[in-house]
Structure formats: structure tokens, C-alpha cells
PDB file of C-alpha atoms and ligand atoms in Angstrom:
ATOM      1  CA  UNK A   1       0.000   0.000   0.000  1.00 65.00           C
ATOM      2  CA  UNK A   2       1.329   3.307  -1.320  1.00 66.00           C
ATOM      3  CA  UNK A   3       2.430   5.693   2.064  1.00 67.00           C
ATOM      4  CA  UNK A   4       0.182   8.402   2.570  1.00 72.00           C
ATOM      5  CA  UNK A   5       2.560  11.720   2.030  1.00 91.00           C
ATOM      6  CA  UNK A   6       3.972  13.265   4.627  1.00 96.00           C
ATOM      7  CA  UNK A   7       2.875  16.847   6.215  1.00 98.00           C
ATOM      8  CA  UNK A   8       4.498  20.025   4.924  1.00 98.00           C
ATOM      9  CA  UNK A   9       5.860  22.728   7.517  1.00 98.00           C
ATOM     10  CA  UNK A  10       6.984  26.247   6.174  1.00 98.00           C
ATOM     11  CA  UNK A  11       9.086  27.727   9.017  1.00 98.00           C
ATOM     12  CA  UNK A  12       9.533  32.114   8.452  1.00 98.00           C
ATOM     13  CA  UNK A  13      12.337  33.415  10.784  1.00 98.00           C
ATOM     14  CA  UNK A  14      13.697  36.771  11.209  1.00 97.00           C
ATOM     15  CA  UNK A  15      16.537  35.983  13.989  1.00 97.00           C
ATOM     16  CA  UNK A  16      18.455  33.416  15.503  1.00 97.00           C
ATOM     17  CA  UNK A  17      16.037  30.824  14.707  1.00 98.00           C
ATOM     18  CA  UNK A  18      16.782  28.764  18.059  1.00 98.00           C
ATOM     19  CA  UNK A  19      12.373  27.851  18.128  1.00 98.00           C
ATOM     20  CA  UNK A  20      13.193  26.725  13.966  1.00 98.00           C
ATOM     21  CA  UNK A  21      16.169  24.659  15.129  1.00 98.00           C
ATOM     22  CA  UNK A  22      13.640  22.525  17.472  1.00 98.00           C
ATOM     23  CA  UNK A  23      11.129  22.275  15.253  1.00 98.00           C
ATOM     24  CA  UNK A  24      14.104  20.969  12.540  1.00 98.00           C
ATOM     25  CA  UNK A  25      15.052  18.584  15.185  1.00 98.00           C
ATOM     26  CA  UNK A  26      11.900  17.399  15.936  1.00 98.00           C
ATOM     27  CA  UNK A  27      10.554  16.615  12.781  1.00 98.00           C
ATOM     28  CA  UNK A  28      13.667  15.736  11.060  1.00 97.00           C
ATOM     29  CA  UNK A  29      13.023  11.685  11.421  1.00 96.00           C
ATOM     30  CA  UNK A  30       9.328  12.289  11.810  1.00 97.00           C
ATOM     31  CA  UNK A  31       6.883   9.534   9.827  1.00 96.00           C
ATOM     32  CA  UNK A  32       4.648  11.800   9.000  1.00 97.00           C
ATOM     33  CA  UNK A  33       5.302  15.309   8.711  1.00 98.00           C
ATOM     34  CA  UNK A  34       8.633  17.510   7.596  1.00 98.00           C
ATOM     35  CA  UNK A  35       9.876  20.766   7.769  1.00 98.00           C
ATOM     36  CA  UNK A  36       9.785  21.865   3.871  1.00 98.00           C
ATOM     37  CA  UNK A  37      11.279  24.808   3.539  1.00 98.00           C
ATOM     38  CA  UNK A  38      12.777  27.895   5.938  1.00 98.00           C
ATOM     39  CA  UNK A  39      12.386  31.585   4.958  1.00 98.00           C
ATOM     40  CA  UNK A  40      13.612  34.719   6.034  1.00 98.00           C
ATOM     41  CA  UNK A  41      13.363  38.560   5.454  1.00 98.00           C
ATOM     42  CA  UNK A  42      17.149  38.669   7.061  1.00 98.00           C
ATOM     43  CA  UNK A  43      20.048  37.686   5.308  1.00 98.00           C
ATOM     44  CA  UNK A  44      22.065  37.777   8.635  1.00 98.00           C
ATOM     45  CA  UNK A  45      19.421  35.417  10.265  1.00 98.00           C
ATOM     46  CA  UNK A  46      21.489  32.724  11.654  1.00 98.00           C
ATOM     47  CA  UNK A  47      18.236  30.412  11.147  1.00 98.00           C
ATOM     48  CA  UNK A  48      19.001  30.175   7.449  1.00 98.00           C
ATOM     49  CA  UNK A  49      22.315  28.127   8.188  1.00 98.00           C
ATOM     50  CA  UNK A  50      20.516  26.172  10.860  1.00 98.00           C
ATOM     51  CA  UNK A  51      17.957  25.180   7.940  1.00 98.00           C
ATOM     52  CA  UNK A  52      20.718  24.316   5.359  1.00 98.00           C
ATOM     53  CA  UNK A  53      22.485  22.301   8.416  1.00 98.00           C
ATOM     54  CA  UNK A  54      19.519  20.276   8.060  1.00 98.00           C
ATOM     55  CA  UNK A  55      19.400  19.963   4.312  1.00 98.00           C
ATOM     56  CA  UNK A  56      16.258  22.300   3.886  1.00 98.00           C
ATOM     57  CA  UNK A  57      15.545  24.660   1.738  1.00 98.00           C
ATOM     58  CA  UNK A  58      16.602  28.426   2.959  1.00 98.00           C
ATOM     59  CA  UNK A  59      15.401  30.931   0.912  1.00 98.00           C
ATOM     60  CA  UNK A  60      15.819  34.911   1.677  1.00 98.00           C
ATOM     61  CA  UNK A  61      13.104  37.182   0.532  1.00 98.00           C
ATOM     62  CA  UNK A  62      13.051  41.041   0.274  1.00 98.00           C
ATOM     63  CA  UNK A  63      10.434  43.601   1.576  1.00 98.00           C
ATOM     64  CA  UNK A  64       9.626  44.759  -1.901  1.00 98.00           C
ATOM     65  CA  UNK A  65       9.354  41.082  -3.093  1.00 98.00           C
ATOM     66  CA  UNK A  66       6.896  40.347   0.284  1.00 98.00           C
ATOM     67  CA  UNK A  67       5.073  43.457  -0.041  1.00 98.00           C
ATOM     68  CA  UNK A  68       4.863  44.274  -3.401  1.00 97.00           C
ATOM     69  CA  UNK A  69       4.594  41.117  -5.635  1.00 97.00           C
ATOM     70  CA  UNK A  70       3.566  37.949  -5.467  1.00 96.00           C
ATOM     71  CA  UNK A  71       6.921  36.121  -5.502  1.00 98.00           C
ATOM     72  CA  UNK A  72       7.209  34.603  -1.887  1.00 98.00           C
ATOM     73  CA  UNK A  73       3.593  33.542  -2.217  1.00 98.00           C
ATOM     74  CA  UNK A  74       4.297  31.313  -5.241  1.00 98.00           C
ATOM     75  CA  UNK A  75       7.758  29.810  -3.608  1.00 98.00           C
ATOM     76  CA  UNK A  76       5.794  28.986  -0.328  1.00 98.00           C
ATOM     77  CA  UNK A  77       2.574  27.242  -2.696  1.00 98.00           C
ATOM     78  CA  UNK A  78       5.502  25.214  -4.274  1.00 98.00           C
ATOM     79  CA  UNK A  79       6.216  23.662  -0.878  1.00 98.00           C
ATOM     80  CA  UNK A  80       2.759  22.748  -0.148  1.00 97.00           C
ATOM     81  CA  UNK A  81       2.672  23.503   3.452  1.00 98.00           C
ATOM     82  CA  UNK A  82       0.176  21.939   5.308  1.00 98.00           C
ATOM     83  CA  UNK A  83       0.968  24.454   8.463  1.00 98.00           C
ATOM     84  CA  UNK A  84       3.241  28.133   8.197  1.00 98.00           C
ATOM     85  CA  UNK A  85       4.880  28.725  11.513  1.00 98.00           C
ATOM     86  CA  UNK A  86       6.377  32.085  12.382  1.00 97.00           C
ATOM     87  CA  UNK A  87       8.982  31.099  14.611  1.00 98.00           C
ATOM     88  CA  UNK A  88      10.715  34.546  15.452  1.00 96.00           C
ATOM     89  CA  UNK A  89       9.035  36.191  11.985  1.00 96.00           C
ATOM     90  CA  UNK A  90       9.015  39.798  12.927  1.00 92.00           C
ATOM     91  CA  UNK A  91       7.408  41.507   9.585  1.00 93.00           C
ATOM     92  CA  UNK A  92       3.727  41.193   9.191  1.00 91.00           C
ATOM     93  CA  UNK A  93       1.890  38.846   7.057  1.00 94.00           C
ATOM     94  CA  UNK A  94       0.464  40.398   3.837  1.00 94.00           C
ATOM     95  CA  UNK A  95      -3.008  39.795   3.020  1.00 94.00           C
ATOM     96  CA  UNK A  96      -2.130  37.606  -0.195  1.00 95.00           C
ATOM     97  CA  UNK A  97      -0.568  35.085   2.039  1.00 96.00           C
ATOM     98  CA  UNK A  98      -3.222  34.829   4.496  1.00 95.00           C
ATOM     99  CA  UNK A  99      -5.616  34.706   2.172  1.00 95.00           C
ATOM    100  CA  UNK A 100      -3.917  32.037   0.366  1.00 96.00           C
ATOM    101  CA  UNK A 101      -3.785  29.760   3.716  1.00 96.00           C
ATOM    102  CA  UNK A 102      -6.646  30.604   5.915  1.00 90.00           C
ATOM    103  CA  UNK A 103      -6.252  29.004   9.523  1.00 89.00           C
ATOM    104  CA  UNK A 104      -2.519  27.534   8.413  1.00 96.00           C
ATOM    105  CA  UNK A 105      -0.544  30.057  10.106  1.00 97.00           C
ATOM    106  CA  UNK A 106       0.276  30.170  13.414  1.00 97.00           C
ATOM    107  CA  UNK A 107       2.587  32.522  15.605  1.00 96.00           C
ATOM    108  CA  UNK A 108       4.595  31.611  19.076  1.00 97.00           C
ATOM    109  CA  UNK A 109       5.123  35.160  20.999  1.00 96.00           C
ATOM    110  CA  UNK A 110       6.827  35.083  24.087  1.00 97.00           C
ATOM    111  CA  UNK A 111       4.260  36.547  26.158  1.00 97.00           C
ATOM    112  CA  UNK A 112       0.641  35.967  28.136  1.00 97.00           C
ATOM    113  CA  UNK A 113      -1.537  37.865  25.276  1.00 95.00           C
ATOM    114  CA  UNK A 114      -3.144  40.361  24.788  1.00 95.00           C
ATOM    115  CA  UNK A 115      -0.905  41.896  27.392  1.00 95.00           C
ATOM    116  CA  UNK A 116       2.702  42.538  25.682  1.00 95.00           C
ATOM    117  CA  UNK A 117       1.904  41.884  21.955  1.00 93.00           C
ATOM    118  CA  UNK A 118       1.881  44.832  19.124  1.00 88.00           C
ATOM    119  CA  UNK A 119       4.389  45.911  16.729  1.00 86.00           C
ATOM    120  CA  UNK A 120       7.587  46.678  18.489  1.00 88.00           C
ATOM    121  CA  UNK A 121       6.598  43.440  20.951  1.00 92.00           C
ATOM    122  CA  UNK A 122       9.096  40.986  20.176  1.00 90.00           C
ATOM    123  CA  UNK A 123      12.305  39.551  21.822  1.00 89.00           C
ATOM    124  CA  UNK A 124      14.041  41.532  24.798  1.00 94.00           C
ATOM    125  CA  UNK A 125      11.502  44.305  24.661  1.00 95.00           C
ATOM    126  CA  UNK A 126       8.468  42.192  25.472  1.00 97.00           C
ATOM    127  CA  UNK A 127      10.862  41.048  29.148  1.00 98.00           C
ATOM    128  CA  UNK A 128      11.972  43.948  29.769  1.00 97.00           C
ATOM    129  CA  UNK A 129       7.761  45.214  29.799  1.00 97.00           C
ATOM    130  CA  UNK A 130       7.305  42.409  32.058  1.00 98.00           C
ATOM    131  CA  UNK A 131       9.674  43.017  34.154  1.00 98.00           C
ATOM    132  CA  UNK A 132       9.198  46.403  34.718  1.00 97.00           C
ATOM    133  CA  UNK A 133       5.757  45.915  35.106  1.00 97.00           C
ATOM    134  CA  UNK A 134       6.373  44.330  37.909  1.00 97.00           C
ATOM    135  CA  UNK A 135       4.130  40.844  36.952  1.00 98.00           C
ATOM    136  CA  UNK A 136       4.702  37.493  38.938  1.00 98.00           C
ATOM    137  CA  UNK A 137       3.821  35.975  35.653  1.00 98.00           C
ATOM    138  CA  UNK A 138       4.464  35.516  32.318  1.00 98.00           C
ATOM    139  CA  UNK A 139       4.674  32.943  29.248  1.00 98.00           C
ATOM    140  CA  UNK A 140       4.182  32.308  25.599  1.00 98.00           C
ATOM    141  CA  UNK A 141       1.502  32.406  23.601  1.00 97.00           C
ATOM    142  CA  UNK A 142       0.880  29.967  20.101  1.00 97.00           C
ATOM    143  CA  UNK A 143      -2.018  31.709  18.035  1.00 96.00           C
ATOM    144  CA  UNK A 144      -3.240  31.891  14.332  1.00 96.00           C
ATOM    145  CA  UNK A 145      -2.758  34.823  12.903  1.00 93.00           C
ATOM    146  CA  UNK A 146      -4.888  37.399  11.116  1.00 82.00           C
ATOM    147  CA  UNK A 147      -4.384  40.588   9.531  1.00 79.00           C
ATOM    148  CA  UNK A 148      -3.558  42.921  12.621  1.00 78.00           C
ATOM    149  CA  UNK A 149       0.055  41.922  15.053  1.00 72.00           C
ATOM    150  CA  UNK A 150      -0.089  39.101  17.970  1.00 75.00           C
ATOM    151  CA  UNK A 151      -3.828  38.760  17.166  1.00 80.00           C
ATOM    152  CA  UNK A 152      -5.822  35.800  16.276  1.00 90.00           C
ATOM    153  CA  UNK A 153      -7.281  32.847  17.941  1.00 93.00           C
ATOM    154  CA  UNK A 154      -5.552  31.389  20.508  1.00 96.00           C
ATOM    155  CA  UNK A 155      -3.814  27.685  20.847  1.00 97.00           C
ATOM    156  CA  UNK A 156      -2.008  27.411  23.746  1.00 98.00           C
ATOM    157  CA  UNK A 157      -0.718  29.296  26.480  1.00 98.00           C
ATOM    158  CA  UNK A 158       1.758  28.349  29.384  1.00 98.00           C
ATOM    159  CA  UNK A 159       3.123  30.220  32.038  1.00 98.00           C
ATOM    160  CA  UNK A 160       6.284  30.773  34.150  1.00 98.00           C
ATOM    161  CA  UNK A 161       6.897  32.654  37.072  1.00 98.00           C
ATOM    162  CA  UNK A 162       8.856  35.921  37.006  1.00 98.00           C
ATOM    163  CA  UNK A 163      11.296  36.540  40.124  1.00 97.00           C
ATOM    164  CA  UNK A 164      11.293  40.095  41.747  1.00 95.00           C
ATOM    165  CA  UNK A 165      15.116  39.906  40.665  1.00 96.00           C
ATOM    166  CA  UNK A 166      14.617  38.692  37.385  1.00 98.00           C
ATOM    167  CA  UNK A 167      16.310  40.656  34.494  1.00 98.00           C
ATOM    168  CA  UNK A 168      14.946  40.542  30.900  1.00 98.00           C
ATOM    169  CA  UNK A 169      17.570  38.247  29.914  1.00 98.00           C
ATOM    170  CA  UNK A 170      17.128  35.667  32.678  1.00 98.00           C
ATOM    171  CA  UNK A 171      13.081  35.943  32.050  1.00 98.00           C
ATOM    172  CA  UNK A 172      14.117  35.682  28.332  1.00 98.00           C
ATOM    173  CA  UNK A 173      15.580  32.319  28.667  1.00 98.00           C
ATOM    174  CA  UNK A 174      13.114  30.818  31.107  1.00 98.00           C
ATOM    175  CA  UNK A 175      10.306  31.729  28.761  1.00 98.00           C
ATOM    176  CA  UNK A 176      12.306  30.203  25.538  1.00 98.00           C
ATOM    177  CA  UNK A 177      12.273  26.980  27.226  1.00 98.00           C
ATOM    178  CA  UNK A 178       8.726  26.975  27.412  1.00 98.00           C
ATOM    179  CA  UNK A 179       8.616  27.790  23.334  1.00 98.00           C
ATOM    180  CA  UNK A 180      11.009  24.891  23.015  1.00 98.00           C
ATOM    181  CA  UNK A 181       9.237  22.528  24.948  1.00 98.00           C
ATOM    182  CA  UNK A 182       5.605  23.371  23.362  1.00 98.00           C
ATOM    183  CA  UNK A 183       5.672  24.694  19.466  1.00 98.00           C
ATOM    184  CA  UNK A 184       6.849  21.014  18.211  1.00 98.00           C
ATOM    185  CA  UNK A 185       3.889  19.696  20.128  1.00 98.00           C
ATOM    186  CA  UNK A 186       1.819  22.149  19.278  1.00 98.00           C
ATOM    187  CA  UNK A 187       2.560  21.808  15.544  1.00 98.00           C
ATOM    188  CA  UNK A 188       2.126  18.008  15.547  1.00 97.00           C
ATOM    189  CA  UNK A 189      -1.257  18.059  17.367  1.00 97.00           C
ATOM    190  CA  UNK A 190      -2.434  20.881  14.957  1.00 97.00           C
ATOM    191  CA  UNK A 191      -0.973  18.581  11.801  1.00 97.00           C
ATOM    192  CA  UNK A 192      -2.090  15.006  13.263  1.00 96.00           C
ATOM    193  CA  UNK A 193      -5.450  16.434  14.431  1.00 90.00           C
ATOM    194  CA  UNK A 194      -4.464  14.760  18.038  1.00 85.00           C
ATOM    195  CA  UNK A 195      -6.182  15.864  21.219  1.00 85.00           C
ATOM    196  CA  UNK A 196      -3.557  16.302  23.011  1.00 86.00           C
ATOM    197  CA  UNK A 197      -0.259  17.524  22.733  1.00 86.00           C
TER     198      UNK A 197
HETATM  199  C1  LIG B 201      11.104  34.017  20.291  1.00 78.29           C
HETATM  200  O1  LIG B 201      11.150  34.298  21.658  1.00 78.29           O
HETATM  201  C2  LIG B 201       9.732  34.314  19.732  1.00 78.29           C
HETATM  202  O2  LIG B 201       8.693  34.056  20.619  1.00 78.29           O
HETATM  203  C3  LIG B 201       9.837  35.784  19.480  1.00 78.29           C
HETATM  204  O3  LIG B 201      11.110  35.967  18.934  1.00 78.29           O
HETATM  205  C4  LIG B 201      11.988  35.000  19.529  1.00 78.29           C
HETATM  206  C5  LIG B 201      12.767  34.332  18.421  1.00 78.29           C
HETATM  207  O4  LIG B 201      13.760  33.498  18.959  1.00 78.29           O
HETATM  208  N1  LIG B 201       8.795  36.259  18.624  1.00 78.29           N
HETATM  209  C6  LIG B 201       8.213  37.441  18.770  1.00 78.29           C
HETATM  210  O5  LIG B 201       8.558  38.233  19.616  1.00 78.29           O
HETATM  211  C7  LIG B 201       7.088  37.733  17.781  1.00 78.29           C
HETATM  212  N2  LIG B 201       6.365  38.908  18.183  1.00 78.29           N
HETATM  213  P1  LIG B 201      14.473  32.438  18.034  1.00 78.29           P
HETATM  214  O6  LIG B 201      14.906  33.172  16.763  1.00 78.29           O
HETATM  215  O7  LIG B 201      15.649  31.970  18.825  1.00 78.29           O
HETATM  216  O8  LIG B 201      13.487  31.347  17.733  1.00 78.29           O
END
């Protein structure tokens, strides 16, 4: 009997690419679902080489070309993804993509939202808001997304505490473990239609 295909996974990834790394790990032996291709709007992100460390396909895109054509649309439709993750992806998604993959795009942001989310929200500035907020709390947060920044339905949250002495970079880390712990789970319950992670 012929084997059913496997899942596609598009990873985008603006930065270091540490939550694409996991998900490259996780799935790269996986039966039924792969990570297809890796993009990124930064020619310095390190994720590209993590991607090509994994033989996948890294391929760096342009504003003009995401904003103003439809060239990164047409790459991703070649991969087929069954699920877009924006692991680190700090440019917002254009209309023509969404459109083209309604409910296949999800987000991790390192924060409880709606608190902390927004253009601007992403990496040290979201800790150091937390911190100076003064909040025994915080987490991530795995959404869809829609049209608007750290918006859209919600998947999962988890928490962590935050320590009176915490700086942003020690709440930085202690919140990335949660993203590494959760968005490979997370993607293969959303892919396998499992109900649980
Ligand atoms: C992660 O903490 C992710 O949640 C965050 O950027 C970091 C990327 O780290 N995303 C946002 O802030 C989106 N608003 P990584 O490049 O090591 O995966």
C-alpha cells in the first residue's frame, strides 16, 4: 500500500532561529510530517544556516518582493505547506498570504496575550515590559494569525513565574524553554489532528 505523504511545515524566521532549530530537530526523522522549507526577510538570520544544516531549503526574501509582488507567495505554494509557523518572523503577514492559507498560520510570541503583543513586541523588549511591570507571571503564547500583530485565535498558552530579581535576559531564557518545549507539540497536534499535545 502506497504511504500516505507526509505533512508540509513552512518555518519564516527573522533571527536566531533557536524555536526553527527545534522544530528541525523534531521533525527531522518524523513519519509523517517535515519541515519543507525555511524563509527569512534577514540575510544575517542565523536560522538560514541552521535550515541548510539540516538539508532544507533556505530561501531569503526582500520587503519589496513580500510586499509588493507575489513572488514569496508562489515559492511557499511550491512547498505545499500543510501548516506556516512564524517562529521569530518579525514583519507582518500580507493579506495575499493569508488569504492564500486561511487558519494555516500560526505565531509563538513570548508573552501571556493580549498583554505585551503589538508591533515593536518581540524579543528583549516584550521582558523587559514584564519586568518592569512588575508581573509574577508571564509565558508564551501559540495563536493563528490574522491581519492585525499578535492577534488571532488562541492555541495554547503556558506560564512561568517571574522573580522580583529577574532581568529581561534571565526571564528571556526561562520563557524560551517553554517555546522549546511546546511549538513542536503544538505543531504536531495541529498537523495530526491529536487531542492532546
Ligand atoms: C522568540 O522568543 C519568539 O517568541 C519571538 O522571537 C523570539 C525568536 O527566537 N517572537 C516574537 O517576539 C514575535 N512577536 P528564536 O529566533 O531563537 O526562535
Amino acid at each position: 500500500m502506497k504511504r500516505p505523504d507526509k505533512k508540509n511545515i513552512v518555518i519564516f524566521a527573522s533571527g536566531s532561529g533557536s524555536n526553527a532549530q527545534r522544530l528541525l530537530e523534531h521533525f527531522e526523522r518524523h513519519p509523517e510530517i517535515r519541515v519543507a522549507a525555511l524563509f527569512s526577510n534577514n540575510p544575517k538570520a542565523y536560522a538560514l544556516q541552521r535550515a541548510e544544516t539540516y538539508h532544507v531549503p533556505a530561501l531569503l526574501f526582500s520587503r519589496d518582493e513580500f510586499y509588493n509582488s507575489d513572488k514569496v507567495l508562489r515559492q511557499v505554494q511550491q512547498f505545499k505547506p500543510d501548516l506556516i509557523v512564524l517562529a521569530g518572523f518579525l514583519w507582518l503577514v500580507p493579506q495575499s498570504l493569508l488569504h492564500a492559507f486561511p487558519d494555516k498560520i500560526i505565531n509563538i510570541h513570548p508573552a501571556l496575550l493580549p498583554r505585551y503583543g503589538g508591533k515593536g513586541m518581540h524579543g528583549l523588549n516584550v521582558h523587559t515590559a514584564v519586568v518592569q511591570a512588575g508581573d509574577s507571571e508571564s509565558g508564551i503564547t501559540i495563536h493563528r494569525i490574522n491581519e492585525e500583530y499578535d492577534k488571532g485565535e488562541f492555541i495554547l498558552q503556558e506560564y512561568c513565574p517571574v522573580h522580583p530579581e529577574d532581568t529581561p535576559e534571565e526571564l528571556a531564557a526561562r520563557v524560551l524553554q517553554l517555546e522549546h518545549k511546546y511549538l513542536p507539540l503544538v505543531v504536531e497536534k495541529l498537523l495530526l489532528e491529536k487531542d492532546e499535545l
